[in-house]
Tab-separated table of C-alpha atoms in Angstrom:
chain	number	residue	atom	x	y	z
A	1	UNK	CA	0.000	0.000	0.000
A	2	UNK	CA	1.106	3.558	-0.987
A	3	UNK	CA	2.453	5.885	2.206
A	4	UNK	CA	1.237	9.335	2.012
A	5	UNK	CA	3.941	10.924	0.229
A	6	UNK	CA	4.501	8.678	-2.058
A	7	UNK	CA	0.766	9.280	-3.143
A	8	UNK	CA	1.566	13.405	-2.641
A	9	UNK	CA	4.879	12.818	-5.009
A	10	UNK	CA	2.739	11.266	-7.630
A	11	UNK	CA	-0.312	13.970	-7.577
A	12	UNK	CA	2.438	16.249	-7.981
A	13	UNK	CA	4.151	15.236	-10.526
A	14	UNK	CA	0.650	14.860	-12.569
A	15	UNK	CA	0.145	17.154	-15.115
A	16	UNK	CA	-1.675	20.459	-14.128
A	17	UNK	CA	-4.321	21.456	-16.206
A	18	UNK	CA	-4.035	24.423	-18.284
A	19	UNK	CA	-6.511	27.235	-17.702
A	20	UNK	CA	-8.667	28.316	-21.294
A	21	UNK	CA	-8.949	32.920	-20.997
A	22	UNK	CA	-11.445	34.295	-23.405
A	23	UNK	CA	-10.588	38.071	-23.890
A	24	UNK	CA	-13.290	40.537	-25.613
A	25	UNK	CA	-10.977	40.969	-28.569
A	26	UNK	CA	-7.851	39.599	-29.571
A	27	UNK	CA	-5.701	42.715	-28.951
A	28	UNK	CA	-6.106	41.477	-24.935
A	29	UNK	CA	-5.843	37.916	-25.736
A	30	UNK	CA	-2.410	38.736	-27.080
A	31	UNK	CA	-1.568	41.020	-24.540
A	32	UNK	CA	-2.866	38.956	-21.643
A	33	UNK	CA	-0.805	36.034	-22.970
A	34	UNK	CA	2.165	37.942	-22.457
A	35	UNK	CA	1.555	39.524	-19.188
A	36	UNK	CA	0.697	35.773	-17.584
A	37	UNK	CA	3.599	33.568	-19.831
A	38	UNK	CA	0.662	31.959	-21.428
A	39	UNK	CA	-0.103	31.250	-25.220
A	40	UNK	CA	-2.141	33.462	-27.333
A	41	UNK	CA	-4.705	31.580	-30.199
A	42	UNK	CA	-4.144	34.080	-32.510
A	43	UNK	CA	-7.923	35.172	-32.004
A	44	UNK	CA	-9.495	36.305	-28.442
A	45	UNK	CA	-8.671	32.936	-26.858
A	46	UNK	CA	-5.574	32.434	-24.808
A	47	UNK	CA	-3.828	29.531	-22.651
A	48	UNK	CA	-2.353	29.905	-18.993
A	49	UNK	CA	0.115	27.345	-17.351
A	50	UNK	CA	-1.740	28.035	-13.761
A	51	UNK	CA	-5.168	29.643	-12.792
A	52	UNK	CA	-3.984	32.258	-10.933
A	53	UNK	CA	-7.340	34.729	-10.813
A	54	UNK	CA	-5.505	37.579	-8.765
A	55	UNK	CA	-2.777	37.722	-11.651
A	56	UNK	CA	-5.909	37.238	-13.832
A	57	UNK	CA	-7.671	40.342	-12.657
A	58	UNK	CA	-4.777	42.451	-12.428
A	59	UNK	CA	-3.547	42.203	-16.016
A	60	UNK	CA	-7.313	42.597	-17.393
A	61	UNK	CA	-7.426	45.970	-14.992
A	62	UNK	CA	-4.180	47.520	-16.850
A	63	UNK	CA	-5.432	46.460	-20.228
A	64	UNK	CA	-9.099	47.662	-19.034
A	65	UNK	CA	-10.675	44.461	-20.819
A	66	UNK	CA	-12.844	41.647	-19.934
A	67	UNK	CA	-12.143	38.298	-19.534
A	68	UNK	CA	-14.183	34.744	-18.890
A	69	UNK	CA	-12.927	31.262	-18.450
A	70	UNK	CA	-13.717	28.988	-21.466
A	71	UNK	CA	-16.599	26.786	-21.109
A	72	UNK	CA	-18.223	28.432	-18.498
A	73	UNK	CA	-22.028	28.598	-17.829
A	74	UNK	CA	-21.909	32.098	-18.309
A	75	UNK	CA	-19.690	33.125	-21.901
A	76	UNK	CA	-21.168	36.362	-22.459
A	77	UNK	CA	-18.728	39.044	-21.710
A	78	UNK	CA	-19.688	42.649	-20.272
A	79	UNK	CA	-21.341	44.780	-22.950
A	80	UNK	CA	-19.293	45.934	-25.604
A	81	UNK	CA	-20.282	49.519	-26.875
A	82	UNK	CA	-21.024	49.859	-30.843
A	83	UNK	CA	-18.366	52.424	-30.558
A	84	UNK	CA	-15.951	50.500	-29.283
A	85	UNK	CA	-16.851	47.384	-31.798
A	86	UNK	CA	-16.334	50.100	-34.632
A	87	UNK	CA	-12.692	51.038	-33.204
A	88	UNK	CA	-11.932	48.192	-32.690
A	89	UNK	CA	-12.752	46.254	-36.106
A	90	UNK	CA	-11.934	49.602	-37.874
A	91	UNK	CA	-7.779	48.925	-36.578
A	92	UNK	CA	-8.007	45.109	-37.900
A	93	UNK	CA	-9.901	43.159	-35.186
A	94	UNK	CA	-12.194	40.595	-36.331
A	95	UNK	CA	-12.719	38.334	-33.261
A	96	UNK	CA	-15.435	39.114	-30.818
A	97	UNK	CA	-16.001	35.783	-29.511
A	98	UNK	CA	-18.692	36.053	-26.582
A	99	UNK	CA	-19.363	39.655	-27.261
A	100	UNK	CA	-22.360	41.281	-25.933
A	101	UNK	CA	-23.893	43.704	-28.222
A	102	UNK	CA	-27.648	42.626	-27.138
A	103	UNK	CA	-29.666	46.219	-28.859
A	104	UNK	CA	-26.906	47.812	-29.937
A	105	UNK	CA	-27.056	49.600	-33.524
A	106	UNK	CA	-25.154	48.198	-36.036
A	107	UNK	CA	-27.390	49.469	-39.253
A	108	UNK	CA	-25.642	49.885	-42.668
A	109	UNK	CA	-22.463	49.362	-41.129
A	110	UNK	CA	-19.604	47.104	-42.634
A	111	UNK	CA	-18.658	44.203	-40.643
A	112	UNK	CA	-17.055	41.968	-43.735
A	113	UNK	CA	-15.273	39.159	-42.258
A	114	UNK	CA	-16.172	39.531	-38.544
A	115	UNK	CA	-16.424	36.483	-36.192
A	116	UNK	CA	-19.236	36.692	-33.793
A	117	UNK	CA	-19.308	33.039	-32.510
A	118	UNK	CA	-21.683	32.851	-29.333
A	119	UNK	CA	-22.360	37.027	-29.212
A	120	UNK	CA	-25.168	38.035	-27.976
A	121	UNK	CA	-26.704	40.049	-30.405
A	122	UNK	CA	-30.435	39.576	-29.629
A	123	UNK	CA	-32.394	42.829	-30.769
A	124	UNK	CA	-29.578	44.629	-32.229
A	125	UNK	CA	-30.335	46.353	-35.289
A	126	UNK	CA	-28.553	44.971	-38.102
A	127	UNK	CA	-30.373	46.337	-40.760
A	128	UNK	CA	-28.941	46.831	-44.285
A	129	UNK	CA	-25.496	46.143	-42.527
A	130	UNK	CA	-22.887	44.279	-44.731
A	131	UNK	CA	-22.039	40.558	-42.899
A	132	UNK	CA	-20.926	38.938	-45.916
A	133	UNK	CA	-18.741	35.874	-45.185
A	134	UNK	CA	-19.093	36.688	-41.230
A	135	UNK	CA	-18.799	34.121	-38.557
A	136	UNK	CA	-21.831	33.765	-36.562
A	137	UNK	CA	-22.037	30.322	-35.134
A	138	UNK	CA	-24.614	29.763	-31.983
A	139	UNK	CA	-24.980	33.598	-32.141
A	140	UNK	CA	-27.978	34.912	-30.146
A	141	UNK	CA	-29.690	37.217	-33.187
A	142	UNK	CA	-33.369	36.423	-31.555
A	143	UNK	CA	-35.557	39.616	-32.229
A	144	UNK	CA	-32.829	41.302	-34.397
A	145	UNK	CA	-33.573	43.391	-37.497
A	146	UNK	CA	-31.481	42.446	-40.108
A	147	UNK	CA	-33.989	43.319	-42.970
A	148	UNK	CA	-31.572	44.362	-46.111
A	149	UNK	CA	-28.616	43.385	-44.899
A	150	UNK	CA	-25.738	41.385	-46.711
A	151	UNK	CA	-25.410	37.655	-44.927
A	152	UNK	CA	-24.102	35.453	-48.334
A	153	UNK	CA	-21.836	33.245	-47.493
A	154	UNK	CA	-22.136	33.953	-43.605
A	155	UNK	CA	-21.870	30.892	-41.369
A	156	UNK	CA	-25.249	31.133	-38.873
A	157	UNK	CA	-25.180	27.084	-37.839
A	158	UNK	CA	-26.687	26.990	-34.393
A	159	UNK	CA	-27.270	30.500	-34.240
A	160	UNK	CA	-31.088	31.539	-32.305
A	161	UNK	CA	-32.998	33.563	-35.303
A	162	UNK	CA	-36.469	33.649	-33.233
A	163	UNK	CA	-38.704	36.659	-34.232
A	164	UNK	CA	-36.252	38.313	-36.291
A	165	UNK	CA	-36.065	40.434	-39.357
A	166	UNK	CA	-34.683	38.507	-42.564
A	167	UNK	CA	-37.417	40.725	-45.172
A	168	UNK	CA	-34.734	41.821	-47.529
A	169	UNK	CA	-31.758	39.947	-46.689
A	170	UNK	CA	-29.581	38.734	-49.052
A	171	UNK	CA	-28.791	34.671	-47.331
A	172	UNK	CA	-28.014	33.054	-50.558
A	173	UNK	CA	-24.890	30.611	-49.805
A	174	UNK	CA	-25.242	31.378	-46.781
A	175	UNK	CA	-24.954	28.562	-43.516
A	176	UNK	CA	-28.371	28.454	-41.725
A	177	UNK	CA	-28.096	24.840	-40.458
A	178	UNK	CA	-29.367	23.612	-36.972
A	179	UNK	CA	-30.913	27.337	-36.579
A	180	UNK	CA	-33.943	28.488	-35.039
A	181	UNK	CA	-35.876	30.543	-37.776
A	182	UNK	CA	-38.914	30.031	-34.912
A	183	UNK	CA	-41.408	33.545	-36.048
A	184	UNK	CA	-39.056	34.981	-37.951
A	185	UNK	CA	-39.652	37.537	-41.075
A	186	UNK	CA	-38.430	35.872	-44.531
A	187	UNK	CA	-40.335	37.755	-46.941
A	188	UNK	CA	-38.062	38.731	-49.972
A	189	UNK	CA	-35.491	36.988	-48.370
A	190	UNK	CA	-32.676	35.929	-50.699
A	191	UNK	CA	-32.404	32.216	-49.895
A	192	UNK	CA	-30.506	30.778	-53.356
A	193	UNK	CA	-28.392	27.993	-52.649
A	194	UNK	CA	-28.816	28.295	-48.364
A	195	UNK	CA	-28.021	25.865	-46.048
A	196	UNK	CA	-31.187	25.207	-44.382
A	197	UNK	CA	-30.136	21.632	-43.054
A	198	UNK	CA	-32.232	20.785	-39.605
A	199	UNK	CA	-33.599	23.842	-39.383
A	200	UNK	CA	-36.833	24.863	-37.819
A	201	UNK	CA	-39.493	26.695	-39.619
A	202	UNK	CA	-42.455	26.801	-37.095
A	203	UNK	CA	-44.637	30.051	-37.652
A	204	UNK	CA	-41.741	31.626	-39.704
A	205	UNK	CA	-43.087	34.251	-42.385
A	206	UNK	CA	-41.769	32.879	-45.898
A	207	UNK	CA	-43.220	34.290	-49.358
């Protein structure tokens, strides 16, 4: 039978797990990696030898950013101002992993490119904004105008589109697989070559 310390040696001679940071935009991320000898993604994402939350805290206070663990039951991050999206994405940043924008106003804005994965971005007004190619996986969009806007080619797989505002939009190649399209507003919707694999269509408006 194993003494004590023998057992202690082994435990610590285990492998520690490695703590998962998400950062609201990848600028953090990269500078958070660097403050706590950890290794940035390359997106808002980085990886910690040690959870160390007082370390945690202190670098996200100089860098005045938010952080969340990975996985947790909570992902959103505090609200992040339209502004502050536009300065942001307007410098080169496309990742806003976990962002909140719940009612912000985006309308006719250019977001090309961005990655949204997981945002919150129920009521926000979207409309006539330009999304092409954007990354929008499991993305909260319930109640959000997005009449007009530009979504071809955007990824929306697992994304909540309850009671929102498609009249207008242009989906066509676009991913809307396992989505909820639950009440939602398709009328002159551009839907040419979409993905609509596993997707629900209860009391959805469709011409």
């Amino acid at each position: 039978m194993k003494n004590k310390s023998s057992i202690a040696l082994m435990n610590w001679l285990q492998p520690k797990p490695e703590t998962v940071l998400l950062c609201d935009s990848s600028a953090a991320a990269s500078e958070m990696a660097f403050m706590l000898n950890g290794e940035w993604d390359g997106c808002n994402s980085l990886v910690i030898p040690k959870c160390d939350k007082v370390a945690i805290e202190a670098a996200a206070r100089l860098l005045e950013t938010s952080w969340c663990y990975q996985n947790t039951c909570e992902p959103i991050l505090i609200r992040l101002e339209a502004d502050e999206l536009l300065r942001r994405y307007a410098i080169g940043d496309r990742f806003f992993i976990n962002a909140n924008l719940r009612c912000a106003q985006l309308s006719q804005l250019c977001l090309e490119n961005i990655d949204l994965n997981l945002a919150n971005l129920s009521d926000t007004n979207l409309s006539k904004a330009n999304l092409m190619v954007a990354q929008m996986q499991s993305a909260n969009l319930s109640g959000s105008n997005l009449s007009k806007s530009q979504l071809v080619r955007a990824n929306l797989s697992g994304a909540n589109l309850s009671d929102a505002n498609l009249r207008g939009a242009d989906l066509s190649y676009a991913d809307l697989s396992n989505i909820c399209l639950t009440g939602a507003d398709l009328r002159g919707a551009n839907l040419a070559r979409t993905d609509l694999r596993k997707t629900s269509l209860d009391g959805a408006i469709v011409e």
